[in-house]
Short mmCIF file of C-alpha atoms in Angstrom, two decimals:
data_model
loop_
_atom_site.label_atom_id
_atom_site.label_comp_id
_atom_site.label_asym_id
_atom_site.label_seq_id
_atom_site.Cartn_x
_atom_site.Cartn_y
_atom_site.Cartn_z
CA UNK A 1088 -12.05 -17.69 21.41
CA UNK A 1089 -11.66 -14.07 20.51
CA UNK A 1090 -13.77 -12.15 18.04
CA UNK A 1091 -14.08 -15.28 15.88
CA UNK A 1092 -16.54 -16.48 18.53
CA UNK A 1093 -19.05 -13.98 17.15
CA UNK A 1094 -18.90 -15.68 13.74
CA UNK A 1095 -18.45 -19.31 14.74
CA UNK A 1096 -20.53 -21.65 12.59
CA UNK A 1097 -22.54 -24.46 14.07
CA UNK A 1098 -23.72 -25.20 17.59
CA UNK A 1099 -25.32 -21.78 17.96
CA UNK A 1100 -28.92 -20.80 18.45
CA UNK A 1101 -30.66 -18.26 16.26
CA UNK A 1102 -30.49 -15.75 19.17
CA UNK A 1103 -26.73 -15.76 18.98
CA UNK A 1104 -26.90 -15.16 15.23
CA UNK A 1105 -29.22 -12.23 15.82
CA UNK A 1106 -26.52 -10.81 18.10
CA UNK A 1107 -23.84 -11.25 15.41
CA UNK A 1108 -25.96 -9.57 12.76
CA UNK A 1109 -26.88 -6.76 15.16
CA UNK A 1110 -23.12 -6.07 15.50
CA UNK A 1111 -22.40 -6.34 11.77
CA UNK A 1112 -25.33 -4.18 10.70
CA UNK A 1113 -24.42 -1.69 13.42
CA UNK A 1114 -20.91 -1.32 12.03
CA UNK A 1115 -22.26 -1.01 8.47
CA UNK A 1116 -24.67 1.72 9.59
CA UNK A 1117 -21.89 3.54 11.47
CA UNK A 1118 -19.77 3.59 8.32
CA UNK A 1119 -22.80 4.70 6.35
CA UNK A 1120 -23.43 7.59 8.77
CA UNK A 1121 -19.88 8.86 8.18
CA UNK A 1122 -20.33 8.49 4.40
CA UNK A 1123 -23.70 10.21 4.58
CA UNK A 1124 -22.28 13.25 6.39
CA UNK A 1125 -19.40 13.42 3.91
CA UNK A 1126 -21.87 13.16 1.03
CA UNK A 1127 -23.94 16.03 2.38
CA UNK A 1128 -20.87 18.27 2.32
CA UNK A 1129 -21.61 18.65 -1.40
CA UNK A 1130 -24.66 20.72 -0.37
CA UNK A 1131 -22.25 23.54 0.51
CA UNK A 1132 -21.78 24.23 -3.22
CA UNK A 1133 -24.60 26.77 -3.49
CA UNK A 1134 -25.03 26.30 -7.24
CA UNK A 1135 -26.19 22.77 -6.48
CA UNK A 1136 -24.09 21.36 -9.31
CA UNK A 1137 -21.84 19.15 -7.13
CA UNK A 1138 -24.79 17.80 -5.20
CA UNK A 1139 -26.86 17.12 -8.32
CA UNK A 1140 -24.01 15.24 -9.96
CA UNK A 1141 -23.70 13.04 -6.86
CA UNK A 1142 -27.46 12.43 -6.82
CA UNK A 1143 -27.35 11.48 -10.50
CA UNK A 1144 -24.72 8.90 -9.61
CA UNK A 1145 -26.25 7.45 -6.44
CA UNK A 1146 -29.99 7.60 -7.14
CA UNK A 1147 -29.76 5.25 -10.08
CA UNK A 1148 -30.50 1.69 -11.09
CA UNK A 1149 -26.85 0.73 -10.70
CA UNK A 1150 -26.82 2.01 -7.14
CA UNK A 1151 -30.18 0.53 -6.16
CA UNK A 1152 -28.61 -2.70 -4.92
CA UNK A 1153 -26.56 -0.79 -2.32
CA UNK A 1154 -29.62 1.13 -1.16
CA UNK A 1155 -31.60 -2.08 -0.85
CA UNK A 1156 -28.82 -3.74 1.19
CA UNK A 1157 -28.49 -0.65 3.38
CA UNK A 1158 -32.21 -0.66 4.07
CA UNK A 1159 -31.95 -4.33 5.03
CA UNK A 1160 -29.25 -3.45 7.56
CA UNK A 1161 -31.28 -0.56 8.94
CA UNK A 1162 -34.57 -2.44 9.17
CA UNK A 1163 -32.97 -5.48 10.80
CA UNK A 1164 -30.98 -3.36 13.26
CA UNK A 1165 -34.05 -1.34 14.20
CA UNK A 1166 -36.53 -4.17 14.64
CA UNK A 1167 -34.07 -6.54 16.29
CA UNK A 1168 -32.94 -3.67 18.52
CA UNK A 1169 -36.53 -3.04 19.58
CA UNK A 1170 -36.87 -6.73 20.48
CA UNK A 1171 -33.72 -6.52 22.63
CA UNK A 1172 -34.96 -3.38 24.40
CA UNK A 1173 -38.19 -5.19 25.29
CA UNK A 1174 -36.20 -8.02 26.86
CA UNK A 1175 -33.84 -5.63 28.64
CA UNK A 1176 -36.87 -4.33 30.45
CA UNK A 1177 -37.89 -7.88 31.29
CA UNK A 1178 -40.83 -7.78 28.90
CA UNK A 1179 -41.89 -10.97 27.13
CA UNK A 1180 -38.72 -12.78 28.17
CA UNK A 1181 -40.56 -16.10 28.31
CA UNK A 1182 -41.82 -15.56 24.76
CA UNK A 1183 -38.40 -14.86 23.27
CA UNK A 1184 -38.65 -17.52 20.57
CA UNK A 1185 -41.95 -16.41 19.03
CA UNK A 1186 -40.91 -12.77 19.46
CA UNK A 1187 -37.71 -13.37 17.51
CA UNK A 1188 -39.70 -15.09 14.77
CA UNK A 1189 -42.15 -12.18 14.63
CA UNK A 1190 -39.25 -9.70 14.52
CA UNK A 1191 -37.57 -11.53 11.64
CA UNK A 1192 -40.78 -11.83 9.63
CA UNK A 1193 -41.57 -8.17 10.25
CA UNK A 1194 -38.06 -7.09 9.22
CA UNK A 1195 -38.34 -9.12 6.04
CA UNK A 1196 -41.76 -7.66 5.20
CA UNK A 1197 -40.69 -4.05 5.83
CA UNK A 1198 -37.51 -4.59 3.82
CA UNK A 1199 -39.34 -6.09 0.86
CA UNK A 1200 -41.91 -3.28 0.88
CA UNK A 1201 -39.26 -0.53 1.09
CA UNK A 1202 -37.20 -2.20 -1.63
CA UNK A 1203 -40.23 -2.42 -3.88
CA UNK A 1204 -41.03 1.28 -3.43
CA UNK A 1205 -37.42 2.30 -4.10
CA UNK A 1206 -37.27 0.05 -7.15
CA UNK A 1207 -40.48 1.59 -8.40
CA UNK A 1208 -39.27 5.16 -7.76
CA UNK A 1209 -35.95 4.64 -9.54
CA UNK A 1210 -38.04 3.68 -12.56
CA UNK A 1211 -37.52 -0.07 -12.33
CA UNK B 1409 -12.84 -8.86 39.65
CA UNK B 1410 -11.64 -5.35 38.93
CA UNK B 1411 -13.39 -2.84 41.10
CA UNK B 1412 -12.01 0.18 39.25
CA UNK B 1413 -14.51 2.73 38.00
CA UNK B 1414 -17.06 1.00 40.18
CA UNK B 1415 -19.20 4.11 40.28
CA UNK B 1416 -18.78 4.96 36.61
CA UNK B 1417 -21.58 7.32 35.66
CA UNK B 1418 -20.95 6.89 31.95
CA UNK B 1419 -21.93 3.23 31.76
CA UNK B 1420 -25.47 3.35 33.19
CA UNK B 1421 -26.21 6.67 31.47
CA UNK B 1422 -24.88 5.39 28.14
CA UNK B 1423 -26.87 2.18 28.51
CA UNK B 1424 -30.07 4.09 29.16
CA UNK B 1425 -29.43 6.64 26.39
CA UNK B 1426 -28.58 3.89 23.90
CA UNK B 1427 -32.07 2.47 24.43
CA UNK B 1428 -33.83 5.84 24.39
CA UNK B 1429 -32.04 7.01 21.23
CA UNK B 1430 -32.70 3.61 19.66
CA UNK B 1431 -36.42 3.95 20.26
CA UNK B 1432 -36.47 7.54 19.00
CA UNK B 1433 -34.57 6.53 15.88
CA UNK B 1434 -37.25 4.02 14.93
CA UNK B 1435 -39.57 7.03 14.60
CA UNK B 1436 -37.14 9.60 13.20
CA UNK B 1437 -35.25 7.42 10.71
CA UNK B 1438 -38.54 6.06 9.38
CA UNK B 1439 -39.76 9.63 8.95
CA UNK B 1440 -36.52 10.70 7.29
CA UNK B 1441 -36.61 7.72 4.95
CA UNK B 1442 -40.28 8.28 4.19
CA UNK B 1443 -39.64 11.87 3.11
CA UNK B 1444 -36.61 11.09 0.92
CA UNK B 1445 -37.34 7.69 -0.56
CA UNK B 1446 -40.99 6.76 -0.19
CA UNK B 1447 -43.03 9.56 -1.76
CA UNK B 1448 -41.00 10.66 -4.73
CA UNK B 1449 -37.34 11.03 -5.53
CA UNK B 1450 -38.12 14.64 -6.49
CA UNK B 1451 -37.52 15.27 -2.80
CA UNK B 1452 -33.80 14.73 -3.40
CA UNK B 1453 -33.37 17.65 -5.83
CA UNK B 1454 -31.08 20.40 -4.63
CA UNK B 1455 -33.73 23.12 -4.43
CA UNK B 1456 -36.11 20.78 -2.61
CA UNK B 1457 -33.47 19.79 -0.08
CA UNK B 1458 -32.51 23.40 0.62
CA UNK B 1459 -36.16 24.43 0.93
CA UNK B 1460 -36.82 21.60 3.37
CA UNK B 1461 -33.75 22.39 5.44
CA UNK B 1462 -34.96 25.96 5.81
CA UNK B 1463 -38.33 24.97 7.22
CA UNK B 1464 -38.08 25.34 11.02
CA UNK B 1465 -39.87 22.05 11.76
CA UNK B 1466 -37.47 20.12 9.52
CA UNK B 1467 -34.48 21.99 10.93
CA UNK B 1468 -35.45 20.93 14.45
CA UNK B 1469 -36.18 17.38 13.35
CA UNK B 1470 -32.84 17.03 11.56
CA UNK B 1471 -30.95 18.48 14.52
CA UNK B 1472 -32.55 16.00 16.90
CA UNK B 1473 -32.02 13.14 14.45
CA UNK B 1474 -28.38 14.11 14.00
CA UNK B 1475 -27.82 14.24 17.76
CA UNK B 1476 -29.40 10.87 18.55
CA UNK B 1477 -27.94 9.07 15.52
CA UNK B 1478 -24.39 10.20 16.18
CA UNK B 1479 -24.65 9.30 19.86
CA UNK B 1480 -26.17 5.89 19.14
CA UNK B 1481 -23.57 5.12 16.46
CA UNK B 1482 -20.45 6.04 18.41
CA UNK B 1483 -21.71 4.74 21.73
CA UNK B 1484 -22.36 1.47 19.92
CA UNK B 1485 -18.78 1.52 18.66
CA UNK B 1486 -17.64 2.14 22.24
CA UNK B 1487 -19.59 -0.89 23.46
CA UNK B 1488 -18.12 -3.12 20.77
CA UNK B 1489 -14.57 -1.95 21.54
CA UNK B 1490 -15.03 -2.43 25.29
CA UNK B 1491 -16.13 -6.02 24.71
CA UNK B 1492 -12.55 -6.94 23.88
CA UNK B 1493 -9.50 -7.42 26.11
CA UNK B 1494 -7.62 -4.63 24.35
CA UNK B 1495 -10.65 -2.36 24.72
CA UNK B 1496 -10.96 -2.78 28.48
CA UNK B 1497 -7.21 -2.27 28.93
CA UNK B 1498 -7.53 1.12 27.19
CA UNK B 1499 -10.95 1.91 28.59
CA UNK B 1500 -10.42 5.61 29.21
CA UNK B 1501 -8.91 6.19 25.78
CA UNK B 1502 -11.85 4.41 24.12
CA UNK B 1503 -14.43 6.33 26.14
CA UNK B 1504 -12.80 9.66 25.30
CA UNK B 1505 -12.18 8.86 21.66
CA UNK B 1506 -15.68 7.58 20.85
CA UNK B 1507 -17.39 10.43 22.68
CA UNK B 1508 -15.13 12.85 20.82
CA UNK B 1509 -16.07 11.20 17.51
CA UNK B 1510 -19.73 11.58 18.48
CA UNK B 1511 -19.24 15.30 19.10
CA UNK B 1512 -17.29 15.77 15.86
CA UNK B 1513 -20.01 14.02 13.84
CA UNK B 1514 -22.75 16.02 15.56
CA UNK B 1515 -21.09 19.41 15.22
CA UNK B 1516 -20.05 18.77 11.63
CA UNK B 1517 -23.65 17.93 10.75
CA UNK B 1518 -24.83 20.95 12.72
CA UNK B 1519 -22.41 23.15 10.78
CA UNK B 1520 -23.90 21.83 7.52
CA UNK B 1521 -27.43 22.40 8.79
CA UNK B 1522 -26.74 25.97 9.88
CA UNK B 1523 -24.77 27.03 6.82
CA UNK B 1524 -27.50 26.01 4.39
CA UNK C 1203 -22.07 -49.48 18.14
CA UNK C 1204 -21.60 -45.74 18.39
CA UNK C 1205 -18.62 -43.81 17.10
CA UNK C 1206 -17.05 -41.41 19.61
CA UNK C 1207 -14.94 -38.71 18.01
CA UNK C 1208 -13.08 -36.94 20.81
CA UNK C 1209 -10.94 -33.81 20.59
CA UNK C 1210 -7.95 -34.52 22.78
CA UNK C 1211 -5.12 -32.38 24.07
CA UNK C 1212 -1.90 -33.71 25.57
CA UNK C 1213 -0.49 -30.45 26.88
CA UNK C 1214 1.19 -29.57 23.59
CA UNK C 1215 -0.98 -30.45 20.64
CA UNK C 1216 -4.66 -30.94 19.99
CA UNK C 1217 -5.82 -33.93 17.92
CA UNK C 1218 -8.96 -35.93 17.14
CA UNK C 1219 -9.31 -39.58 18.10
CA UNK C 1220 -12.11 -41.99 17.28
CA UNK C 1221 -13.39 -44.84 19.44
CA UNK C 1222 -16.06 -47.51 18.93
CA UNK C 1223 -18.39 -47.82 21.89
CA UNK C 1224 -21.10 -50.49 22.24
CA UNK C 1225 -24.10 -48.27 22.92
CA UNK C 1226 -27.19 -49.63 24.60
CA UNK C 1227 -30.54 -47.97 25.03
CA UNK C 1228 -30.38 -45.51 27.93
CA UNK C 1229 -26.57 -45.34 27.99
CA UNK C 1230 -25.23 -41.84 28.53
CA UNK C 1231 -22.28 -40.12 26.89
CA UNK C 1232 -20.54 -40.18 30.28
CA UNK C 1233 -20.93 -43.97 30.44
CA UNK C 1234 -19.45 -44.09 26.94
CA UNK C 1235 -16.44 -42.08 28.11
CA UNK C 1236 -16.00 -44.42 31.10
CA UNK C 1237 -16.17 -47.39 28.71
CA UNK C 1238 -13.36 -45.88 26.62
CA UNK C 1239 -11.25 -45.12 29.70
CA UNK C 1240 -11.71 -48.61 31.15
CA UNK C 1241 -11.39 -50.68 27.95
CA UNK C 1242 -9.79 -48.72 25.11
CA UNK C 1243 -7.54 -45.89 26.28
CA UNK C 1244 -6.90 -45.29 29.95
CA UNK C 1245 -5.18 -41.97 29.22
CA UNK C 1246 -8.45 -40.24 28.31
CA UNK C 1247 -9.07 -37.45 30.83
CA UNK C 1248 -12.45 -35.97 31.77
CA UNK C 1249 -14.15 -34.61 34.87
CA UNK C 1250 -17.23 -36.28 36.31
CA UNK C 1251 -18.65 -37.02 39.69
CA UNK C 1252 -22.31 -37.45 40.57
CA UNK C 1253 -23.69 -38.94 37.30
CA UNK C 1254 -27.05 -37.31 38.00
CA UNK C 1255 -26.82 -33.70 36.83
CA UNK C 1256 -26.18 -32.22 40.28
CA UNK C 1257 -22.44 -31.62 40.55
CA UNK C 1258 -21.82 -29.74 37.31
CA UNK C 1259 -18.49 -31.45 36.60
CA UNK C 1260 -19.15 -33.12 33.26
CA UNK C 1261 -20.27 -30.21 31.05
CA UNK C 1262 -18.59 -30.62 27.66
CA UNK C 1263 -19.36 -29.87 24.06
CA UNK C 1264 -21.30 -32.81 22.69
CA UNK C 1265 -22.22 -32.65 19.01
CA UNK C 1266 -21.40 -28.94 18.95
CA UNK C 1267 -23.49 -27.90 21.95
CA UNK C 1268 -22.49 -27.76 25.61
CA UNK C 1269 -24.35 -30.43 27.57
CA UNK C 1270 -23.92 -32.50 30.72
CA UNK C 1271 -22.42 -35.81 29.58
CA UNK C 1272 -24.27 -37.63 32.36
CA UNK C 1273 -27.67 -36.38 31.21
CA UNK C 1274 -27.20 -36.90 27.48
CA UNK C 1275 -28.11 -40.32 26.10
CA UNK C 1276 -25.99 -41.61 23.24
CA UNK C 1277 -28.76 -43.07 21.08
CA UNK C 1278 -30.82 -39.92 21.50
CA UNK C 1279 -28.12 -38.18 19.42
CA UNK C 1280 -27.59 -41.01 16.93
CA UNK C 1281 -24.57 -43.28 16.46
CA UNK C 1282 -22.00 -40.56 15.85
CA UNK C 1283 -20.95 -38.54 18.89
CA UNK C 1284 -18.47 -35.68 18.79
CA UNK C 1285 -17.05 -34.67 22.16
CA UNK C 1286 -14.96 -31.54 22.74
CA UNK C 1287 -13.92 -29.51 25.78
CA UNK C 1288 -15.93 -26.35 26.55
CA UNK C 1289 -15.13 -23.19 24.57
CA UNK C 1290 -13.96 -19.99 26.31
CA UNK C 1291 -12.00 -22.06 28.85
CA UNK C 1292 -8.32 -22.97 28.69
CA UNK C 1293 -7.94 -26.70 28.05
CA UNK C 1294 -5.67 -28.50 30.54
CA UNK C 1295 -5.92 -32.06 29.20
CA UNK C 1296 -8.40 -33.69 26.83
CA UNK C 1297 -11.85 -32.69 28.10
CA UNK C 1298 -10.64 -31.05 31.30
CA UNK C 1299 -10.69 -27.25 31.28
CA UNK C 1300 -9.37 -24.65 33.70
CA UNK C 1301 -12.19 -23.43 35.97
CA UNK C 1302 -10.07 -21.31 38.33
CA UNK C 1303 -11.12 -18.03 36.72
CA UNK C 1304 -14.76 -19.08 36.50
CA UNK C 1305 -14.91 -19.86 40.22
CA UNK C 1306 -12.95 -16.70 41.09
CA UNK C 1307 -15.60 -14.63 39.29
CA UNK C 1308 -18.29 -16.51 41.16
CA UNK C 1309 -16.58 -15.72 44.45
CA UNK C 1310 -16.11 -12.08 43.43
CA UNK C 1311 -19.86 -11.34 43.39
CA UNK C 1312 -20.21 -12.39 47.08
CA UNK C 1313 -22.67 -15.24 46.56
CA UNK C 1314 -23.85 -15.48 50.18
CA UNK C 1315 -26.31 -13.64 52.42
CA UNK C 1316 -24.89 -10.36 53.66
CA UNK C 1317 -26.44 -9.10 56.90
CA UNK C 1318 -25.20 -7.14 59.83
CA UNK C 1319 -27.18 -9.02 62.46
CA UNK C 1320 -25.66 -12.45 61.87
CA UNK C 1321 -24.31 -13.82 65.14
CA UNK C 1322 -23.30 -17.45 65.19
CA UNK C 1323 -23.67 -17.56 68.99
CA UNK C 1324 -27.31 -16.54 68.73
CA UNK C 1325 -28.65 -17.96 65.48
CA UNK C 1326 -31.77 -16.21 64.29
CA UNK C 1327 -34.52 -17.58 62.09
CA UNK C 1328 -35.00 -15.55 58.91
CA UNK C 1329 -38.55 -15.76 57.70
CA UNK C 1330 -39.57 -15.60 54.07
CA UNK C 1331 -42.90 -15.97 52.29
CA UNK C 1332 -43.31 -18.35 49.33
CA UNK C 1333 -43.71 -15.27 47.09
CA UNK C 1334 -40.38 -13.89 48.26
CA UNK C 1335 -38.78 -17.27 47.60
CA UNK C 1336 -40.19 -17.36 44.08
CA UNK C 1337 -38.44 -14.07 43.29
CA UNK C 1338 -35.09 -15.85 43.06
CA UNK C 1339 -35.73 -19.59 43.35
CA UNK C 1340 -34.98 -20.47 39.72
CA UNK C 1341 -31.54 -18.83 39.97
CA UNK C 1342 -30.57 -21.05 42.92
CA UNK C 1343 -30.63 -24.09 40.62
CA UNK C 1344 -27.28 -23.20 39.00
CA UNK C 1345 -24.71 -26.03 39.31
CA UNK C 1346 -21.74 -23.96 38.04
CA UNK C 1347 -21.10 -26.30 35.12
CA UNK C 1348 -19.82 -23.47 32.90
CA UNK C 1349 -22.04 -24.27 29.89
CA UNK C 1350 -23.38 -20.69 29.80
CA UNK C 1351 -19.92 -19.14 29.99
CA UNK C 1352 -18.65 -21.37 27.17
CA UNK C 1353 -21.17 -20.00 24.65
CA UNK C 1354 -21.26 -16.35 25.75
CA UNK C 1355 -19.99 -14.08 22.95
CA UNK C 1356 -18.91 -11.44 25.48
CA UNK C 1357 -16.89 -14.00 27.43
CA UNK C 1358 -15.33 -15.11 24.14
CA UNK C 1359 -13.69 -11.72 23.60
CA UNK C 1360 -13.18 -10.48 27.15
CA UNK C 1361 -11.30 -12.72 29.58
CA UNK C 1362 -12.28 -10.69 32.62
CA UNK C 1363 -16.03 -10.65 31.88
CA UNK C 1364 -17.94 -11.85 34.93
CA UNK C 1365 -20.15 -14.05 32.77
CA UNK C 1366 -23.72 -15.30 33.03
CA UNK C 1367 -23.28 -17.75 35.91
CA UNK C 1368 -21.58 -15.30 38.28
CA UNK C 1369 -24.10 -12.55 37.51
CA UNK C 1370 -27.03 -14.93 37.92
CA UNK C 1371 -25.59 -15.78 41.35
CA UNK C 1372 -25.24 -12.07 42.13
CA UNK C 1373 -28.85 -11.45 41.17
CA UNK C 1374 -30.01 -14.50 43.11
CA UNK C 1375 -28.77 -12.86 46.32
CA UNK C 1376 -29.80 -9.32 45.36
CA UNK C 1377 -33.37 -10.56 44.87
CA UNK C 1378 -33.39 -12.40 48.22
CA UNK C 1379 -35.53 -10.56 50.77
CA UNK C 1380 -33.19 -11.66 53.59
CA UNK C 1381 -30.11 -10.14 51.98
CA UNK C 1382 -28.82 -6.65 52.74
CA UNK C 1383 -25.74 -6.61 50.50
CA UNK C 1384 -27.22 -5.23 47.29
CA UNK C 1385 -25.08 -2.12 47.14
CA UNK C 1386 -21.85 -4.09 47.44
CA UNK C 1387 -22.85 -6.37 44.58
CA UNK C 1388 -24.08 -3.53 42.36
CA UNK C 1389 -20.65 -2.02 42.70
CA UNK C 1390 -19.02 -5.23 41.46
CA UNK C 1391 -21.61 -5.72 38.72
CA UNK C 1392 -21.18 -2.16 37.43
CA UNK C 1393 -17.47 -2.53 36.68
CA UNK C 1394 -16.25 -2.61 33.08
CA UNK C 1395 -16.28 -6.40 33.24
CA UNK C 1396 -19.81 -6.56 34.54
CA UNK C 1397 -23.39 -6.11 33.39
CA UNK C 1398 -22.64 -3.59 30.62
CA UNK C 1399 -20.90 -6.21 28.52
CA UNK C 1400 -24.05 -8.31 28.05
CA UNK C 1401 -25.80 -7.66 24.74
CA UNK C 1402 -28.48 -10.27 25.10
CA UNK C 1403 -27.35 -12.95 22.69
CA UNK C 1404 -29.29 -15.16 25.18
CA UNK C 1405 -27.19 -18.15 24.21
CA UNK C 1406 -26.58 -18.83 27.93
CA UNK C 1407 -30.29 -19.42 28.58
CA UNK C 1408 -30.48 -21.66 25.53
CA UNK C 1409 -27.78 -24.07 26.70
CA UNK C 1410 -28.33 -24.05 30.48
CA UNK C 1411 -28.95 -27.70 31.48
CA UNK C 1412 -30.89 -26.58 34.57
CA UNK C 1413 -33.01 -23.92 32.80
CA UNK C 1414 -31.74 -21.22 35.14
CA UNK C 1415 -32.27 -18.41 32.56
CA UNK C 1416 -29.03 -16.56 33.30
CA UNK C 1417 -29.76 -14.04 30.53
CA UNK C 1418 -32.84 -12.89 32.40
CA UNK C 1419 -30.89 -12.60 35.65
CA UNK C 1420 -28.26 -10.41 33.97
CA UNK C 1421 -30.99 -8.10 32.61
CA UNK C 1422 -32.60 -7.70 36.02
CA UNK C 1423 -29.23 -7.18 37.68
CA UNK C 1424 -28.34 -4.55 35.09
CA UNK C 1425 -31.60 -2.71 35.60
CA UNK C 1426 -31.15 -2.68 39.37
CA UNK C 1427 -27.49 -1.66 39.05
CA UNK C 1428 -28.19 1.14 36.59
CA UNK C 1429 -31.04 2.63 38.61
CA UNK C 1430 -29.17 2.34 41.88
CA UNK C 1431 -26.25 4.31 40.40
CA UNK C 1432 -28.54 6.89 38.78
CA UNK C 1433 -30.43 7.31 42.04
CA UNK C 1434 -27.25 7.81 44.03
CA UNK C 1435 -26.07 10.43 41.55
CA UNK C 1436 -29.33 12.36 41.60
CA UNK C 1437 -29.40 12.41 45.38
CA UNK C 1438 -25.83 13.72 45.30
#
């Protein structure tokens, strides 16, 4: 089927979707890590002017949507990853359905809370 | 099927480290995010950042975070690439390349950390 | 009447064909396929044998999910049935797929007891407690129908991947107290096409018609494989 098998619609359980999103969010976070390190290069300008101009651009209302989406990726990847580690050690394998539900609810709650705080801090 | 690299040390070690770094990241990334985005965005001002980076406890924390994040990220990329036919055909190239990328990311970050 | 929409393949092109089947209560999808073959189109090709969920021949994608045609009742799914060959397998004709590779992978993990003291001239009784049997019993129920392999995202992108069924078989023997061939199987399982390619999508356990839980077997095999390699390195 090829890579399209990871994104096939229909006939898949929610576990398989969790796998697909774990991959997608992982790639997003990898790209973000590279961007983050590049971004921090501006710290080398010891006057701080370059860095401050970047902060003025990225810590803003216009940029908030990207931050919120990034946090969603991170929170999902972290909580879903924790669930997978539990199963890899044979823990709670029989309870995989409720555990997935708990993980998704928890990810949603953490994401909403973090988004709210960031919205509040950017003066929303 | 293929019995090549039957005793590959990289695979079990990478598998174990991927889990360990993953667990550590839950703690460290949350901490990192808490400091920069949860208390006040004042923390993102240049002077604040430089002051924080010069505190030994933060320097150690950021070094550890950098190490585990770069490993987790590029080992994850390695796993995704090796899941494909083309990936397994070029297994050694992928292993070398992703581990090299991990080292580049880590040492670049370390260079930033030290020079500030 | 039930409408059977079947994805067919004649060796060159793939096409959909629809048939009307008089469905009665209790009639299975396999019986529907036999009805079509006997009354409507004798060229329809599918594999089936035991009609009781034991032989593993008739796994096919029914309404988007791999199921055994002989254990799926038509009216349980409604009056519209879509039948397709399994994914991740090469289609030979209509619903018949190529299982050569699947069986070769099964063979590759040495799915039999390995012992040094087996002498056919002097057969020996191998004792086992019920607890020891329970360690692996559920994994013996596999009928090699290929449903797990057809939904595995790792098998979808990597042709050589051993797959859930073969690794469940490997674990079934590794967990058997009478077996002495663990090391040989760990070596096979630790190849690039083995345990490391599983990322726990757990789709295999979801579709298994015998509830074998292949995803669990792969996890346990991976743990054993990883620690056996790490142990051998540390000793050396």
